[in-house]
Amino acid sequence: MSSFLARALTVLTTTALFKQVYGYPALQPSLLQSPVTPALAHLTPLPPDDVEYTLADEKWPATRSLGIHYGECYYIKDVNSGKTLGSDGGVYSYYKFGSARRTFQVWNTRSFPNPPDAYWNYAVRDGGKFFLWDPQGSPQTNGGSWVATNLGGYTYPGFGGYWYYLQFKGHPTHKRPQGGTAVTLEIAQVEPPSPLPNYRGLKVSGDYIWNEDNEDTIDVIFVSTGCHDDDNDAVDV
């Protein structure tokens, strides 16, 4: 047998064995299929705050709980002074740390999701955004309202045409208070957009919470309480 015929026979034999073992390319699964992205991944609930999990845990996402939950109620304390947030008692009820306290409810949207929704009270993540509902409001609101700011920098229950609702963002702090959850609070955005778009900072001055022209943050403590707490604007404890 000539060397040419021998080489041809070797090639044909090798090709037949390859097809027998691996099949035709059209029958093989693609190795370049795009990954599947889970629907509504941002609504995946976090585990309870006292449950530890790792990157290898397939059930829970690799993000930290902030320690507060949507739909639940809290009163808010200043980390530095220990004073509790209430109002100054005026007609607009400007928010002020001091001798009174108010209950605030955390929501991920201003549309009040229905409790039957499985995700209505899931945990706020590190970096999560939320709104604060003030059930008491002010003499101007005649009922509850969302925490807002005005062009003067005050924060208060929004009403009428005098409101720019604040969407907050939270991060854990390194402080460990004896009661409650310490959170570094910042402004994520203002709704509707303020004529002063750079006013996204927060500061405490004279015990008032101010909105100012920077991106400063404040450290506060969220203390869990009942959503029907009758101690609104009661004497601080």
Tab-separated table of N, CA and C in Angstrom, residues 21-144:
chain	number	residue	atom	x	y	z
A	21	VAL	N	-17.747	9.271	18.984
A	21	VAL	CA	-17.620	9.629	20.399
A	21	VAL	C	-18.322	10.931	20.721
A	22	TYR	N	-18.160	11.977	19.897
A	22	TYR	CA	-18.613	13.314	20.235
A	22	TYR	C	-19.880	13.751	19.526
A	23	GLY	N	-20.261	13.011	18.456
A	23	GLY	CA	-21.445	13.426	17.718
A	23	GLY	C	-21.151	14.620	16.853
A	24	TYR	N	-22.132	15.018	16.036
A	24	TYR	CA	-21.969	16.160	15.161
A	24	TYR	C	-22.093	17.454	15.961
A	25	PRO	N	-21.416	18.495	15.517
A	25	PRO	CA	-21.477	19.769	16.244
A	25	PRO	C	-22.892	20.267	16.450
A	26	ALA	N	-23.787	20.043	15.529
A	26	ALA	CA	-25.156	20.537	15.647
A	26	ALA	C	-25.887	19.891	16.808
A	27	LEU	N	-25.408	18.730	17.249
A	27	LEU	CA	-26.073	18.012	18.335
A	27	LEU	C	-25.460	18.315	19.695
A	28	GLN	N	-24.415	19.125	19.757
A	28	GLN	CA	-23.735	19.423	21.010
A	28	GLN	C	-24.299	20.686	21.643
A	29	PRO	N	-24.445	20.710	22.957
A	29	PRO	CA	-24.911	21.931	23.622
A	29	PRO	C	-23.883	23.037	23.481
A	30	SER	N	-24.366	24.257	23.303
A	30	SER	CA	-23.465	25.392	23.141
A	30	SER	C	-22.810	25.740	24.471
A	31	LEU	N	-21.521	25.999	24.416
A	31	LEU	CA	-20.794	26.416	25.615
A	31	LEU	C	-20.818	27.923	25.781
A	32	LEU	N	-21.482	28.628	24.862
A	32	LEU	CA	-21.493	30.085	24.889
A	32	LEU	C	-22.875	30.640	25.182
A	33	GLN	N	-23.761	29.824	25.755
A	33	GLN	CA	-25.095	30.310	26.092
A	33	GLN	C	-24.999	31.409	27.141
A	34	SER	N	-25.785	32.455	26.974
A	34	SER	CA	-25.764	33.561	27.938
A	34	SER	C	-26.375	33.121	29.256
A	35	PRO	N	-25.855	33.591	30.382
A	35	PRO	CA	-26.409	33.206	31.685
A	35	PRO	C	-27.820	33.727	31.865
A	36	VAL	N	-28.598	33.029	32.668
A	36	VAL	CA	-29.974	33.425	32.954
A	36	VAL	C	-29.972	34.362	34.146
A	37	THR	N	-30.571	35.515	33.987
A	37	THR	CA	-30.680	36.482	35.075
A	37	THR	C	-31.999	36.274	35.796
A	38	PRO	N	-32.000	36.012	37.109
A	38	PRO	CA	-33.264	35.812	37.835
A	38	PRO	C	-34.153	37.040	37.738
A	39	ALA	N	-35.448	36.826	37.552
A	39	ALA	CA	-36.395	37.943	37.491
A	39	ALA	C	-36.515	38.591	38.859
A	40	LEU	N	-36.612	39.916	38.874
A	40	LEU	CA	-36.815	40.684	40.098
A	40	LEU	C	-35.774	40.350	41.160
A	41	ALA	N	-34.540	40.289	40.722
A	41	ALA	CA	-33.482	39.933	41.677
A	41	ALA	C	-33.393	40.920	42.823
A	42	HIS	N	-33.775	42.185	42.575
A	42	HIS	CA	-33.672	43.203	43.625
A	42	HIS	C	-34.707	43.013	44.713
A	43	LEU	N	-35.670	42.095	44.484
A	43	LEU	CA	-36.691	41.839	45.494
A	43	LEU	C	-36.412	40.563	46.277
A	44	THR	N	-35.226	39.961	46.089
A	44	THR	CA	-34.895	38.764	46.839
A	44	THR	C	-34.785	39.104	48.313
A	45	PRO	N	-35.591	38.464	49.175
A	45	PRO	CA	-35.547	38.816	50.597
A	45	PRO	C	-34.243	38.376	51.230
A	46	LEU	N	-33.797	39.142	52.190
A	46	LEU	CA	-32.596	38.785	52.929
A	46	LEU	C	-32.948	37.858	54.083
A	47	PRO	N	-31.978	37.093	54.580
A	47	PRO	CA	-32.235	36.259	55.742
A	47	PRO	C	-32.385	37.119	56.976
A	48	PRO	N	-32.880	36.532	58.069
A	48	PRO	CA	-32.943	37.294	59.319
A	48	PRO	C	-31.565	37.838	59.666
A	49	ASP	N	-31.558	38.940	60.414
A	49	ASP	CA	-30.314	39.643	60.686
A	49	ASP	C	-29.302	38.799	61.456
A	50	ASP	N	-29.774	37.803	62.212
A	50	ASP	CA	-28.853	37.023	63.028
A	50	ASP	C	-28.410	35.740	62.326
A	51	VAL	N	-28.731	35.575	61.043
A	51	VAL	CA	-28.330	34.390	60.295
A	51	VAL	C	-27.087	34.712	59.484
A	52	GLU	N	-26.043	33.900	59.631
A	52	GLU	CA	-24.831	34.119	58.863
A	52	GLU	C	-24.894	33.320	57.569
A	53	TYR	N	-24.379	33.883	56.487
A	53	TYR	CA	-24.365	33.186	55.218
A	53	TYR	C	-23.105	33.576	54.465
A	54	THR	N	-22.738	32.800	53.468
A	54	THR	CA	-21.498	33.022	52.742
A	54	THR	C	-21.778	33.147	51.260
A	55	LEU	N	-20.714	33.439	50.489
A	55	LEU	CA	-20.853	33.538	49.046
A	55	LEU	C	-21.257	32.203	48.438
A	56	ALA	N	-20.957	31.106	49.124
A	56	ALA	CA	-21.309	29.793	48.598
A	56	ALA	C	-22.764	29.441	48.847
A	57	ASP	N	-23.443	30.215	49.659
A	57	ASP	CA	-24.846	29.955	49.961
A	57	ASP	C	-25.693	30.380	48.770
A	58	GLU	N	-26.374	29.428	48.143
A	58	GLU	CA	-27.148	29.724	46.943
A	58	GLU	C	-28.486	30.370	47.262
A	59	LYS	N	-28.916	30.282	48.504
A	59	LYS	CA	-30.261	30.757	48.823
A	59	LYS	C	-30.304	32.257	49.015
A	60	TRP	N	-29.264	32.833	49.596
A	60	TRP	CA	-29.286	34.257	49.937
A	60	TRP	C	-28.238	35.017	49.152
A	61	PRO	N	-28.515	36.246	48.762
A	61	PRO	CA	-27.549	37.050	48.014
A	61	PRO	C	-26.389	37.487	48.900
A	62	ALA	N	-25.270	37.757	48.271
A	62	ALA	CA	-24.069	38.130	49.023
A	62	ALA	C	-24.075	39.619	49.340
A	63	THR	N	-25.091	40.065	50.066
A	63	THR	CA	-25.174	41.449	50.505
A	63	THR	C	-25.613	41.467	51.955
A	64	ARG	N	-25.270	42.536	52.655
A	64	ARG	CA	-25.594	42.636	54.075
A	64	ARG	C	-26.945	43.281	54.267
A	65	SER	N	-27.632	42.828	55.287
A	65	SER	CA	-28.842	43.515	55.716
A	65	SER	C	-28.436	44.756	56.492
A	66	LEU	N	-29.177	45.832	56.269
A	66	LEU	CA	-28.904	47.069	56.996
A	66	LEU	C	-29.404	46.982	58.433
A	67	GLY	N	-30.287	46.011	58.696
A	67	GLY	CA	-30.823	45.846	60.045
A	67	GLY	C	-32.193	46.455	60.241
A	68	ILE	N	-32.749	47.066	59.185
A	68	ILE	CA	-34.111	47.594	59.236
A	68	ILE	C	-34.900	46.975	58.093
A	69	HIS	N	-36.236	47.051	58.192
A	69	HIS	CA	-37.085	46.377	57.215
A	69	HIS	C	-38.153	47.312	56.668
A	70	TYR	N	-38.435	47.149	55.387
A	70	TYR	CA	-39.524	47.901	54.769
A	70	TYR	C	-40.847	47.531	55.440
A	71	GLY	N	-41.703	48.527	55.633
A	71	GLY	CA	-43.005	48.298	56.231
A	71	GLY	C	-43.009	48.379	57.738
A	72	GLU	N	-41.835	48.360	58.367
A	72	GLU	CA	-41.763	48.396	59.821
A	72	GLU	C	-41.509	49.821	60.320
A	73	CYS	N	-41.774	50.031	61.608
A	73	CYS	CA	-41.739	51.380	62.186
A	73	CYS	C	-40.597	51.531	63.192
A	74	TYR	N	-40.080	52.742	63.259
A	74	TYR	CA	-38.923	53.035	64.106
A	74	TYR	C	-39.016	54.463	64.634
A	75	TYR	N	-38.381	54.709	65.761
A	75	TYR	CA	-38.050	56.089	66.070
A	75	TYR	C	-36.549	56.225	65.878
A	76	ILE	N	-36.091	57.438	65.660
A	76	ILE	CA	-34.736	57.684	65.172
A	76	ILE	C	-33.973	58.551	66.164
A	77	LYS	N	-32.767	58.117	66.518
A	77	LYS	CA	-31.950	58.851	67.481
A	77	LYS	C	-30.657	59.326	66.821
A	78	ASP	N	-30.149	60.446	67.293
A	78	ASP	CA	-28.857	60.965	66.848
A	78	ASP	C	-27.754	60.180	67.556
A	79	VAL	N	-26.843	59.600	66.789
A	79	VAL	CA	-25.767	58.808	67.380
A	79	VAL	C	-24.934	59.635	68.353
A	80	ASN	N	-24.657	60.874	67.998
A	80	ASN	CA	-23.740	61.691	68.798
A	80	ASN	C	-24.365	62.223	70.084
A	81	SER	N	-25.582	62.753	69.993
A	81	SER	CA	-26.203	63.358	71.174
A	81	SER	C	-27.097	62.390	71.941
A	82	GLY	N	-27.547	61.335	71.276
A	82	GLY	CA	-28.485	60.408	71.905
A	82	GLY	C	-29.913	60.909	71.922
A	83	LYS	N	-30.155	62.096	71.366
A	83	LYS	CA	-31.511	62.655	71.341
A	83	LYS	C	-32.353	61.983	70.259
A	84	THR	N	-33.663	61.980	70.487
A	84	THR	CA	-34.591	61.321	69.572
A	84	THR	C	-35.262	62.338	68.668
A	85	LEU	N	-35.508	61.935	67.419
A	85	LEU	CA	-36.069	62.847	66.431
A	85	LEU	C	-37.566	63.048	66.635
A	86	GLY	N	-37.953	64.312	66.703
A	86	GLY	CA	-39.359	64.689	66.769
A	86	GLY	C	-39.544	65.937	65.940
A	87	SER	N	-40.433	66.808	66.357
A	87	SER	CA	-40.618	68.073	65.645
A	87	SER	C	-40.379	69.232	66.607
A	88	ASP	N	-40.268	70.438	66.037
A	88	ASP	CA	-40.051	71.607	66.892
A	88	ASP	C	-41.357	72.167	67.443
A	89	GLY	N	-42.490	71.526	67.111
A	89	GLY	CA	-43.776	71.966	67.640
A	89	GLY	C	-44.394	73.122	66.893
A	90	GLY	N	-43.759	73.588	65.823
A	90	GLY	CA	-44.297	74.702	65.053
A	90	GLY	C	-45.361	74.261	64.061
A	91	VAL	N	-45.878	75.210	63.299
A	91	VAL	CA	-46.975	74.905	62.370
A	91	VAL	C	-46.517	74.005	61.232
A	92	TYR	N	-45.210	73.988	60.926
A	92	TYR	CA	-44.698	73.136	59.853
A	92	TYR	C	-44.033	71.869	60.385
A	93	SER	N	-43.892	71.781	61.693
A	93	SER	CA	-43.304	70.598	62.341
A	93	SER	C	-41.931	70.245	61.769
A	94	TYR	N	-41.033	71.220	61.725
A	94	TYR	CA	-39.677	70.940	61.271
A	94	TYR	C	-39.050	69.875	62.169
A	95	TYR	N	-38.348	68.929	61.547
A	95	TYR	CA	-37.787	67.822	62.312
A	95	TYR	C	-36.586	68.279	63.129
A	96	LYS	N	-36.615	67.882	64.406
A	96	LYS	CA	-35.591	68.329	65.346
A	96	LYS	C	-35.356	67.257	66.392
A	97	PHE	N	-34.094	66.986	66.696
A	97	PHE	CA	-33.753	66.091	67.795
A	97	PHE	C	-33.920	66.849	69.105
A	98	GLY	N	-34.537	66.186	70.083
A	98	GLY	CA	-34.695	66.889	71.356
A	98	GLY	C	-35.679	66.247	72.292
A	99	SER	N	-36.624	67.045	72.790
A	99	SER	CA	-37.497	66.605	73.879
A	99	SER	C	-38.749	65.889	73.400
A	100	ALA	N	-38.812	65.517	72.137
A	100	ALA	CA	-39.989	64.824	71.614
A	100	ALA	C	-39.541	63.723	70.670
A	101	ARG	N	-40.421	62.786	70.393
A	101	ARG	CA	-40.075	61.745	69.430
A	101	ARG	C	-41.259	61.449	68.530
A	102	ARG	N	-40.944	61.010	67.336
A	102	ARG	CA	-41.968	60.609	66.378
A	102	ARG	C	-41.652	59.214	65.855
A	103	THR	N	-42.703	58.539	65.421
A	103	THR	CA	-42.549	57.238	64.791
A	103	THR	C	-42.486	57.428	63.281
A	104	PHE	N	-41.552	56.732	62.642
A	104	PHE	CA	-41.407	56.789	61.190
A	104	PHE	C	-41.491	55.377	60.623
A	105	GLN	N	-42.146	55.260	59.480
A	105	GLN	CA	-42.293	53.965	58.827
A	105	GLN	C	-41.447	53.939	57.554
A	106	VAL	N	-40.711	52.842	57.366
A	106	VAL	CA	-39.802	52.695	56.226
A	106	VAL	C	-40.534	52.042	55.058
A	107	TRP	N	-40.460	52.675	53.881
A	107	TRP	CA	-41.097	52.119	52.677
A	107	TRP	C	-40.129	52.185	51.511
A	108	ASN	N	-40.205	51.188	50.615
A	108	ASN	CA	-39.362	51.206	49.419
A	108	ASN	C	-40.001	51.996	48.287
A	109	THR	N	-41.260	52.377	48.439
A	109	THR	CA	-41.971	53.135	47.423
A	109	THR	C	-42.991	54.028	48.106
A	110	ARG	N	-43.393	55.096	47.440
A	110	ARG	CA	-44.419	55.964	48.010
A	110	ARG	C	-45.816	55.553	47.564
A	111	SER	N	-45.938	54.350	46.988
A	111	SER	CA	-47.248	53.886	46.526
A	111	SER	C	-47.914	52.920	47.500
A	112	PHE	N	-47.319	52.738	48.700
A	112	PHE	CA	-47.892	51.867	49.732
A	112	PHE	C	-48.207	50.470	49.195
A	113	PRO	N	-47.220	49.591	49.028
A	113	PRO	CA	-47.491	48.231	48.552
A	113	PRO	C	-48.398	47.490	49.510
A	114	ASN	N	-49.231	46.624	48.973
A	114	ASN	CA	-50.167	45.878	49.813
A	114	ASN	C	-49.429	44.820	50.624
A	115	PRO	N	-49.795	44.632	51.886
A	115	PRO	CA	-49.150	43.600	52.704
A	115	PRO	C	-49.177	42.201	52.098
A	116	PRO	N	-50.212	41.794	51.298
A	116	PRO	CA	-50.167	40.452	50.726
A	116	PRO	C	-48.967	40.216	49.816
A	117	ASP	N	-48.348	41.268	49.307
A	117	ASP	CA	-47.143	41.123	48.499
A	117	ASP	C	-46.072	40.450	49.355
A	118	ALA	N	-45.496	39.361	48.838
A	118	ALA	CA	-44.546	38.574	49.628
A	118	ALA	C	-43.315	39.365	50.026
A	119	TYR	N	-43.051	40.462	49.326
A	119	TYR	CA	-41.819	41.189	49.573
A	119	TYR	C	-42.060	42.521	50.269
A	120	TRP	N	-43.219	42.725	50.818
A	120	TRP	CA	-43.536	44.060	51.337
A	120	TRP	C	-42.714	44.414	52.561
A	121	ASN	N	-42.223	43.424	53.296
A	121	ASN	CA	-41.440	43.749	54.488
A	121	ASN	C	-40.056	43.100	54.469
A	122	TYR	N	-39.467	43.002	53.287
A	122	TYR	CA	-38.138	42.413	53.230
A	122	TYR	C	-37.103	43.396	53.771
A	123	ALA	N	-35.930	42.882	54.078
A	123	ALA	CA	-34.896	43.688	54.729
A	123	ALA	C	-34.300	44.710	53.775
A	124	VAL	N	-33.963	45.863	54.329
A	124	VAL	CA	-33.246	46.878	53.561
A	124	VAL	C	-31.778	46.464	53.511
A	125	ARG	N	-31.207	46.438	52.338
A	125	ARG	CA	-29.820	46.026	52.193
A	125	ARG	C	-28.862	47.192	52.439
A	126	ASP	N	-27.610	46.852	52.618
A	126	ASP	CA	-26.556	47.861	52.658
A	126	ASP	C	-26.585	48.617	51.328
A	127	GLY	N	-26.777	49.928	51.398
A	127	GLY	CA	-26.907	50.732	50.191
A	127	GLY	C	-28.325	50.814	49.670
A	128	GLY	N	-29.274	50.196	50.396
A	128	GLY	CA	-30.669	50.210	49.967
A	128	GLY	C	-31.304	51.582	50.104
A	129	LYS	N	-32.308	51.834	49.258
A	129	LYS	CA	-33.001	53.124	49.253
A	129	LYS	C	-34.378	52.982	49.889
A	130	PHE	N	-34.842	54.057	50.511
A	130	PHE	CA	-36.142	53.998	51.171
A	130	PHE	C	-36.667	55.406	51.422
A	131	PHE	N	-37.985	55.469	51.625
A	131	PHE	CA	-38.661	56.697	52.028
A	131	PHE	C	-39.093	56.545	53.477
A	132	LEU	N	-39.325	57.667	54.146
A	132	LEU	CA	-39.809	57.658	55.526
A	132	LEU	C	-41.182	58.311	55.578
A	133	TRP	N	-42.150	57.549	56.095
A	133	TRP	CA	-43.518	58.028	56.257
A	133	TRP	C	-43.709	58.484	57.694
A	134	ASP	N	-44.207	59.695	57.866
A	134	ASP	CA	-44.491	60.263	59.183
A	134	ASP	C	-45.999	60.205	59.386
A	135	PRO	N	-46.509	59.243	60.182
A	135	PRO	CA	-47.964	59.098	60.343
A	135	PRO	C	-48.633	60.314	60.969
A	136	GLN	N	-47.885	61.108	61.715
A	136	GLN	CA	-48.486	62.244	62.402
A	136	GLN	C	-48.563	63.483	61.520
A	137	GLY	N	-47.546	63.717	60.711
A	137	GLY	CA	-47.559	64.891	59.845
A	137	GLY	C	-47.463	66.190	60.630
A	138	SER	N	-48.192	67.188	60.156
A	138	SER	CA	-48.163	68.511	60.788
A	138	SER	C	-49.541	69.142	60.692
A	139	PRO	N	-49.762	70.292	61.347
A	139	PRO	CA	-51.050	70.983	61.191
A	139	PRO	C	-51.359	71.321	59.731
A	140	GLN	N	-50.328	71.408	58.893
A	140	GLN	CA	-50.545	71.731	57.489
A	140	GLN	C	-50.987	70.523	56.669
A	141	THR	N	-50.593	69.328	57.081
A	141	THR	CA	-50.890	68.138	56.280
A	141	THR	C	-52.226	67.508	56.636
A	142	ASN	N	-52.733	67.810	57.841
A	142	ASN	CA	-53.990	67.205	58.291
A	142	ASN	C	-53.929	65.685	58.188
A	143	GLY	N	-52.845	65.117	58.670
A	143	GLY	CA	-52.625	63.671	58.600
A	143	GLY	C	-51.180	63.384	58.251
A	144	GLY	N	-50.885	62.122	57.957
A	144	GLY	CA	-49.518	61.717	57.684
A	144	GLY	C	-48.975	62.267	56.383
